[in-house]
Every structure is written in C-alpha cells, then in structure tokens.
XYZ file of C-alpha atoms in Angstrom:
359
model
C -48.068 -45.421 45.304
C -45.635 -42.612 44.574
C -42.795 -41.743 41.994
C -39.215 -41.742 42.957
C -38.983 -38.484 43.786
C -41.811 -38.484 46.317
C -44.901 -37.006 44.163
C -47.338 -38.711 43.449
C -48.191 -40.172 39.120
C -49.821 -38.074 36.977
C -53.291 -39.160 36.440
C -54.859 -39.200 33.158
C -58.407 -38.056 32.556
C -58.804 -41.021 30.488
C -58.111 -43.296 33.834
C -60.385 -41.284 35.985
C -63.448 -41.599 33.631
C -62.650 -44.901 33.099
C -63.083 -45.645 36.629
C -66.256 -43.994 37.364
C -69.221 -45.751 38.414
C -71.344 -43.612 35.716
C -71.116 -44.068 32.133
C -68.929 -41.662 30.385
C -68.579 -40.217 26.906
C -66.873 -37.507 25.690
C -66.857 -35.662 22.132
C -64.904 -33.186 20.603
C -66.425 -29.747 19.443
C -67.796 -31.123 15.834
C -69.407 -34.092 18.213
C -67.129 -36.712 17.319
C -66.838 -39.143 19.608
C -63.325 -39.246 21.532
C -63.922 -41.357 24.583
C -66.071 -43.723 26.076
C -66.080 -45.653 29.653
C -66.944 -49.242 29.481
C -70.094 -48.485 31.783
C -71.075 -46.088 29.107
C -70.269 -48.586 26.533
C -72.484 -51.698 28.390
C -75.403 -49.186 28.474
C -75.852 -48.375 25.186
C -74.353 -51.842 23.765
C -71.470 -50.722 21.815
C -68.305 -51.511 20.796
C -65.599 -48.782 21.718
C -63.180 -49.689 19.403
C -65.757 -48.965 16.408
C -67.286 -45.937 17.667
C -64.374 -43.875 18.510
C -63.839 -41.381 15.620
C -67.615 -41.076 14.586
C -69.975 -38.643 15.192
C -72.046 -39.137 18.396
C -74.933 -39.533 16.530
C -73.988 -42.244 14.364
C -72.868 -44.213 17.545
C -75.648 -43.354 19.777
C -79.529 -42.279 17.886
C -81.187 -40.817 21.243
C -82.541 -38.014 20.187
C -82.461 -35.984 23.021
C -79.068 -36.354 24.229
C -78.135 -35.313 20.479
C -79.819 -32.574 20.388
C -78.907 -31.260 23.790
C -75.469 -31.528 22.392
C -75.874 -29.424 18.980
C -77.491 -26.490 21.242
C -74.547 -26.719 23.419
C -71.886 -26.076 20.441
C -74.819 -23.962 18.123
C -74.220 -21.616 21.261
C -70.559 -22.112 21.850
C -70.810 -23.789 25.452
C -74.156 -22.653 26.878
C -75.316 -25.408 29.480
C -78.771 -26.582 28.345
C -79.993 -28.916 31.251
C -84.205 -28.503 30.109
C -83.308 -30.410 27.176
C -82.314 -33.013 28.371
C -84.209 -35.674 29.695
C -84.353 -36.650 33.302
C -84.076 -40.641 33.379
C -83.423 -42.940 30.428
C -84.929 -46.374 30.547
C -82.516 -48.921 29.512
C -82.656 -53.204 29.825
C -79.147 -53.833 31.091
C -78.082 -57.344 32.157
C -81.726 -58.720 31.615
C -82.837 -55.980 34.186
C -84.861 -52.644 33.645
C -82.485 -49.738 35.019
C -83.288 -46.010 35.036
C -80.202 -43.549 34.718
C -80.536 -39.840 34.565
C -78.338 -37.901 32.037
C -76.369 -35.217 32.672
C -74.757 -33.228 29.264
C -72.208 -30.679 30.043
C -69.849 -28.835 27.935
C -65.767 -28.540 28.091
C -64.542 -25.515 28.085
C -60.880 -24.126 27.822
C -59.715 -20.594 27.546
C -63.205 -19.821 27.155
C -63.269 -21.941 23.748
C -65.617 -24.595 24.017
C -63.630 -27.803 23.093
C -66.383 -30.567 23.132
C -69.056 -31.671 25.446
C -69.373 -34.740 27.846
C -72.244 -37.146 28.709
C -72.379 -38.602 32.050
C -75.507 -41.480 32.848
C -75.857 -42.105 36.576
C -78.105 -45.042 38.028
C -81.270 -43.887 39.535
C -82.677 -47.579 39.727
C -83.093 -47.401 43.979
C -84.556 -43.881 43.480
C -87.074 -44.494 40.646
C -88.009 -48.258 41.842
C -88.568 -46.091 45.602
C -90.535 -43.302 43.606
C -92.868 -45.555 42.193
C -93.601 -47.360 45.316
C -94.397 -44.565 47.394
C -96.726 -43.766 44.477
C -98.679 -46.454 44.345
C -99.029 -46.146 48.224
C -99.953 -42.409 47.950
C -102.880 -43.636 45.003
C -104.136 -46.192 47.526
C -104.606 -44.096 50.436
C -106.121 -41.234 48.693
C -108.975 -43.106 47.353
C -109.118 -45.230 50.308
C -109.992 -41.629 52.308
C -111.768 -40.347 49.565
C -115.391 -41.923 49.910
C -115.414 -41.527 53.520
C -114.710 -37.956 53.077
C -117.238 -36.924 51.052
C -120.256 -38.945 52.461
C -118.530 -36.800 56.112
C -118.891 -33.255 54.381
C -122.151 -34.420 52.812
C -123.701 -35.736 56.370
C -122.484 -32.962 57.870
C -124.343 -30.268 54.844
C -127.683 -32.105 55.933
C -127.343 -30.886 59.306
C -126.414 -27.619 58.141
C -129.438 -26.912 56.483
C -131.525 -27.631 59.207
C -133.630 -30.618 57.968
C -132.010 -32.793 61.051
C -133.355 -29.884 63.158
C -132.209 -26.577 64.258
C -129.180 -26.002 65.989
C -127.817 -23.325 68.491
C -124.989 -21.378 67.552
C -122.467 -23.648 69.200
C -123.370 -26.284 67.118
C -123.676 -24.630 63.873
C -120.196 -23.301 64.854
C -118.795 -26.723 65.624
C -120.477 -28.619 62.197
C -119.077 -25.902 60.288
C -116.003 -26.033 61.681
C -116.010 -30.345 60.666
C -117.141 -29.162 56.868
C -114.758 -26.667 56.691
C -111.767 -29.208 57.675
C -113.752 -32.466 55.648
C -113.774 -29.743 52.177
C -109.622 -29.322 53.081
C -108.802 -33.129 53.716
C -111.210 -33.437 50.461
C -109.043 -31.327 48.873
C -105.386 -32.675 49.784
C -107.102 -35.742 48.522
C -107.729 -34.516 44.996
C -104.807 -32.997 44.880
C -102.673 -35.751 46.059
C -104.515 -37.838 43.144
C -103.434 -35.298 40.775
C -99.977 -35.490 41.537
C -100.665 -39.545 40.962
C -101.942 -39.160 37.543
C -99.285 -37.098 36.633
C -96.986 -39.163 36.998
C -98.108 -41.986 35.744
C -98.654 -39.669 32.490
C -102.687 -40.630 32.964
C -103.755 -37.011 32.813
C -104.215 -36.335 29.187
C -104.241 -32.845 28.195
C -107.584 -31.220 26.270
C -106.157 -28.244 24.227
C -108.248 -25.682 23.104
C -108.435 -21.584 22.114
C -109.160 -19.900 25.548
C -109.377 -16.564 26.709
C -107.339 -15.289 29.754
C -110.026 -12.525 31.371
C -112.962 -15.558 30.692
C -110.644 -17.866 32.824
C -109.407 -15.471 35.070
C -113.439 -14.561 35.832
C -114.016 -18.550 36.333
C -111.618 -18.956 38.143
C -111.802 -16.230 40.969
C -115.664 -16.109 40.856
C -115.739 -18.533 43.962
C -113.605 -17.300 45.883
C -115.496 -13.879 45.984
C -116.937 -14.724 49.599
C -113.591 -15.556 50.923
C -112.232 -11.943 49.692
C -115.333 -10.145 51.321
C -114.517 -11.940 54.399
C -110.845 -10.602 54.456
C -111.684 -7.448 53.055
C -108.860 -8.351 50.665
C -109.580 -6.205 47.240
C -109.321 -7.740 44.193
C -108.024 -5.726 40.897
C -107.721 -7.209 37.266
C -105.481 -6.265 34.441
C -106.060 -7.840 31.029
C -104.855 -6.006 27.989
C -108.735 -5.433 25.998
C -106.585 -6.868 22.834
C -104.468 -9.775 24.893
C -104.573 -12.961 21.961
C -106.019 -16.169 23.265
C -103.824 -19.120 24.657
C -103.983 -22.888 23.071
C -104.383 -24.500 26.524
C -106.161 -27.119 28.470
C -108.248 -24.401 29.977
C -109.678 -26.218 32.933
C -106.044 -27.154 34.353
C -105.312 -23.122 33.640
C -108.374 -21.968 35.691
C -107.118 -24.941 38.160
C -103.587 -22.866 38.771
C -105.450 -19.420 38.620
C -107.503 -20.874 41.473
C -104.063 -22.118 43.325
C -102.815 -19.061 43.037
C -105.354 -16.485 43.761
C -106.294 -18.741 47.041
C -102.552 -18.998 48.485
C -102.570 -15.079 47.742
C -106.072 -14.989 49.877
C -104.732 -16.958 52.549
C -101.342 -15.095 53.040
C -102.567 -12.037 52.240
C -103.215 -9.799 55.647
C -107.036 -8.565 55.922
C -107.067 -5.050 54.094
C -105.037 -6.656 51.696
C -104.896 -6.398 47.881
C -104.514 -9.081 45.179
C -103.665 -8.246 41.196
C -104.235 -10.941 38.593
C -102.673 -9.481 35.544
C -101.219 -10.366 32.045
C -99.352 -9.516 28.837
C -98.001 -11.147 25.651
C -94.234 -11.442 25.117
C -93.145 -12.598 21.727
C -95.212 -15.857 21.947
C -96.322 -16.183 25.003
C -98.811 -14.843 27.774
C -97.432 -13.967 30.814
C -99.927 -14.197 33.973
C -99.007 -13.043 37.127
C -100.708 -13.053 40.574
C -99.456 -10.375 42.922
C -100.877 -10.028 46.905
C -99.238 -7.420 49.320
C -98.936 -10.552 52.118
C -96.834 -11.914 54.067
C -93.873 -12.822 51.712
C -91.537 -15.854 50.960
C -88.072 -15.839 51.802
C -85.245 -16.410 49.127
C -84.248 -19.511 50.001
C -87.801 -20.698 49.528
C -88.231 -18.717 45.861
C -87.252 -22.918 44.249
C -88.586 -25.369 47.349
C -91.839 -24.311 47.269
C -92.317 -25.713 43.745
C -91.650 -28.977 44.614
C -93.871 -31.651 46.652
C -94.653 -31.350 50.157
C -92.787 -27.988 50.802
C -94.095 -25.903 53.111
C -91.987 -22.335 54.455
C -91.399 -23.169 58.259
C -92.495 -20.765 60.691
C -95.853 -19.893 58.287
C -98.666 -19.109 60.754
C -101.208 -18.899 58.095
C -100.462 -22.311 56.472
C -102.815 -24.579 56.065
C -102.072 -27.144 52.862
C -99.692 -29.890 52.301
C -97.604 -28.212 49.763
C -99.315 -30.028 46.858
C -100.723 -27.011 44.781
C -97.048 -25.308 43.559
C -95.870 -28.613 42.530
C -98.887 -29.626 40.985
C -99.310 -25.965 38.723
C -95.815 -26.429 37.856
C -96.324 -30.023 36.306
C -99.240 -28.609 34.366
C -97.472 -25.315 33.298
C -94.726 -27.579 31.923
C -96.982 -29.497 30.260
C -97.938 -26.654 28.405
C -94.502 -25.964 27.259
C -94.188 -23.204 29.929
C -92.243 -22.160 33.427
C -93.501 -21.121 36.897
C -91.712 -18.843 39.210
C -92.139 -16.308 42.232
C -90.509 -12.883 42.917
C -90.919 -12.352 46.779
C -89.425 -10.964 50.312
C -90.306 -11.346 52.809
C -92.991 -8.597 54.566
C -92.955 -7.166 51.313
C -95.674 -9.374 48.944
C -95.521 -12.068 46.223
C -96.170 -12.423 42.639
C -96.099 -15.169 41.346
C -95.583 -15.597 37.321
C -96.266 -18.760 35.021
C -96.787 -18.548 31.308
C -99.178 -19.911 28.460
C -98.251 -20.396 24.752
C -100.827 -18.361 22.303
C -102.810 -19.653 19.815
C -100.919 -19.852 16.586
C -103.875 -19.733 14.602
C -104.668 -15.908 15.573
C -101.212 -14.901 13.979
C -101.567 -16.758 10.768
C-alpha cells in the first residue's frame, strides 16, 4: 500500500523485528532490555510487558548469551561469535526445538549503541544431523569386523605360512592390505567423528612433553619418509614448558598432520615439525614444501568430508582436519593453515601449558 503522495510508509524497526520468523531481542548499551519479538518472547517464556526496562540478565539467566554480550560492550562493539554457543535446546509447545544464536552489536557513528540477539530454528537441521549420525555409527562398525579379520587373513599370507608366493602375488596381497589398513582407517576415523559428537569421547588430561610426542608420533611413519626420500627436521625449543593435554589425541593430530604432509609432499621433499610458547600457549606447526592448498580451501578443509578437487595425491575422506580440529577445540585451542598453492603448507594448531610449571 502506498501514501498519498505515491511513496511508500515508513517502516519501523520495531515492525520488521516483530515480524521475523526468529526470535528477536534488542538491548541498549548498559544491556537493558529495549525490545523483544513475541517469537523471542514464546522461547524463553516471558512476559514482554515486564521485562522491558530490565537488564538482560535479569530477564533472561543463560549464561552464555550474557556473557557474549558484556564482551561485546567491555570492548565497545567487537563481534564475539566463539562465545557464543551454537544451538540452544529449548521445550517449546511440548516439543524439543534446537535454535542457534546469533549476538551482534549496533553500532552508530562508530558508537556502539546496544547489541541484538537473534535465535533461529535449526530443528530440521539438528533432527537431520543426528540421523545421519546414527547411520554413519552403524555402518562403521558394521564394516569394521570384516575389515580387520580381511587385513589380518591377508598378513597370514604375507608371511608365508600359507606358502610362498611369486612376486605378482605378494604385489597383489599387499596391494589388498594396503587398501584394507585405509578403509580400516576411514572406519576409525569416521567413529571418532561419532563419539564426538555425541560428547562420548572423554578427555584424559595430563603434563606432556611436545618433543616426547612429537618422537611418538612420527616414529612410524619413518619407513614411509625413507620411501619418499622426504627429510624430516625437528625444532623444539630445549626449554619449551610442557602442555596439560590429553596426550594421545595430541600425538593423534601430530600423526594427521605429519602424514597429509608425507602424502602431498613431492619425493625429495622436506617436512618441519616445530614449536614455541606464546604467552600461554604452545604453538606447533607442521610445515612440508608440497603441493599446496589454494585460498579458498585455507577454511573447507577443516570441516567434514572436504577434499581440494583436482588433488592427484588424495587418498582420504576428509575426516582427519575435521576431526584434529574438534580435539584442538576441546583443548581450548584453534587450528589453521597458511598455504599456496606450489609453494608448501604449514599447518598451525595450539596447546594450553601446564599451569603448574609457572606457579
């Protein structure tokens, strides 16, 4: 409909928000509450009328979404997405509904004037999620036994106690090992990825050194270096602290790593595991002089089933990135690769240190 002289109404903010499919609120820059949508007000089972004019956290006690908002005025407008939480499980209309939060700040003429809370309903995506879950956990140990009594069977021959074999058919059993040991593998890993996110994987902290898990680590994958000719250098400070980690999940990612760097890494090659300490954390990198990952891949590869199109040498199911991330977050950390392409990769994640050496 328009106005009598042919524009159309002014629309007020208040009327947009209010029509919005997501919940809305909105506070001022001292966090008092100034608006709230009546989706926003069915979610959290409030009465508008009463909460306007109080301070969000009288109105709403999740603990997250308040603190996202006092680091967003404490720094005067800085977006801080990592604190808040991805979904919030709510019972809405007798149902269980999962809605991901999104806390943003308002900003005019550069002054930050208050902050605004949007919840969106990821129901379809999380009910979806889990169900393709549960079918990835089935499979995976449904292939699981098979695949190791395969590789086992196919060790027996190996060794010769079935009889000897000619080269063609040592060739061709090791060939069937070598692919059982990687379908073995996508297994596990695909398991992994299971357990984390059903939050089964419990984490077993302890005081570990970064050259002893380094060392355990790349250890086995000495052969595969020889083959490749690939040379591997280390660089741990002699007086680098210890980290407070679950150290077999850190020698899991050093493993990761160092074996994508193998695989991408041209014969001739060189690979650098190093690390140092910044304020309170250690910093481990893995650098190889391969192949290189292009910038629009530097993000995608971290997540589930990503693979960079066009890789010759690839060979997994994108599992490994997405699983070292989980576990590096776990740990309080982040994950991330510098790369271009023809030019190498290193690939960075960090570890927190061991309070008890600095006390």
């Amino acid at each position: 409909m328009q106005s009598n002289n042919g524009q159309l109404p002014v629309i007020h903010a208040a009327a947009v928000l209010q029509s919005l499919p997501e919940g809305a609120i909105v506070t001022d820059a001292d966090t008092i509450v100034q608006f709230i949508n009546k989706r926003a007000s069915d979610i959290f089972d409030i009465d508008t009328s009463s909460a306007i004019g109080k301070p969000f956290s009288e109105v709403i006690s999740h603990q997250e979404i308040n603190k996202t908002i006092r680091r967003i005025i404490a720094s005067g407008g800085e977006w801080c997405p990592s604190a808040t939480p991805e979904t919030l499980n709510v019972t809405l209309e007798g149902q269980e509904q999962y809605l991901k939060i999104e806390v943003s700040p308002m900003v005019e003429d550069e002054m930050l004037v208050g902050t605004v809370i949007l919840l969106t309903d990821v129901t379809h995506y999380e009910r979806a999620d889990r169900l393709k879950t549960q079918f990835v956990a089935t499979i995976s140990h449904e292939f699981r036994n098979p695949l190791t009594s395969i590789v086992m069977a196919v060790e027996l021959l190996l060794d010769g106690r079935q009889g000897e074999l000619n080269k063609d058919g040592q060739a061709l059993l090791q060939a069937i090992r070598d692919d059982g040991q990687r379908l073995a593998q996508l297994v596990s890993n695909l398991l992994k990825i299971v357990r984390l996110d059903e939050g089964e994987i419990r984490m077993e902290m302890e005081s570990a050194g970064v050259e002893e898990m380094v060392k355990v680590a790349t250890d086995p994958l000495m052969i595969q270096l020889m083959e490749k000719q690939i040379t591997l250098t280390v660089r741990i400070p002699h007086k680098l602290p210890e980290v407070y980690v679950d150290a077999t999940k850190a020698i899991w990612i050093l493993t990761n790593l160092v074996g994508n760097a193998i695989r991408y890494t041209p014969k001739g090659g060189e690979i650098i595991v190093s690390a140092n300490k910044r304020k309170n954390k250690v910093y481990i990198s893995v650098t190889d002089t391969g192949v290189g990952i292009p910038l629009n891949y530097h993000d995608k590869i971290f997540e589930r089933y990503t693979q960079v199109k066009g890789d010759r040498m690839a060979g997994g199911a994108g599992l490994g990135l997405a699983i070292a991330k989980d576990i590096v977050e776990a740990h309080g950390g982040r994950i991330w690769v510098e790369s271009e392409e023809s030019k190498g990769s290193c690939f960075t994640f960090t570890l927190p240190i061991n309070d008890k050496e600095d006390k």
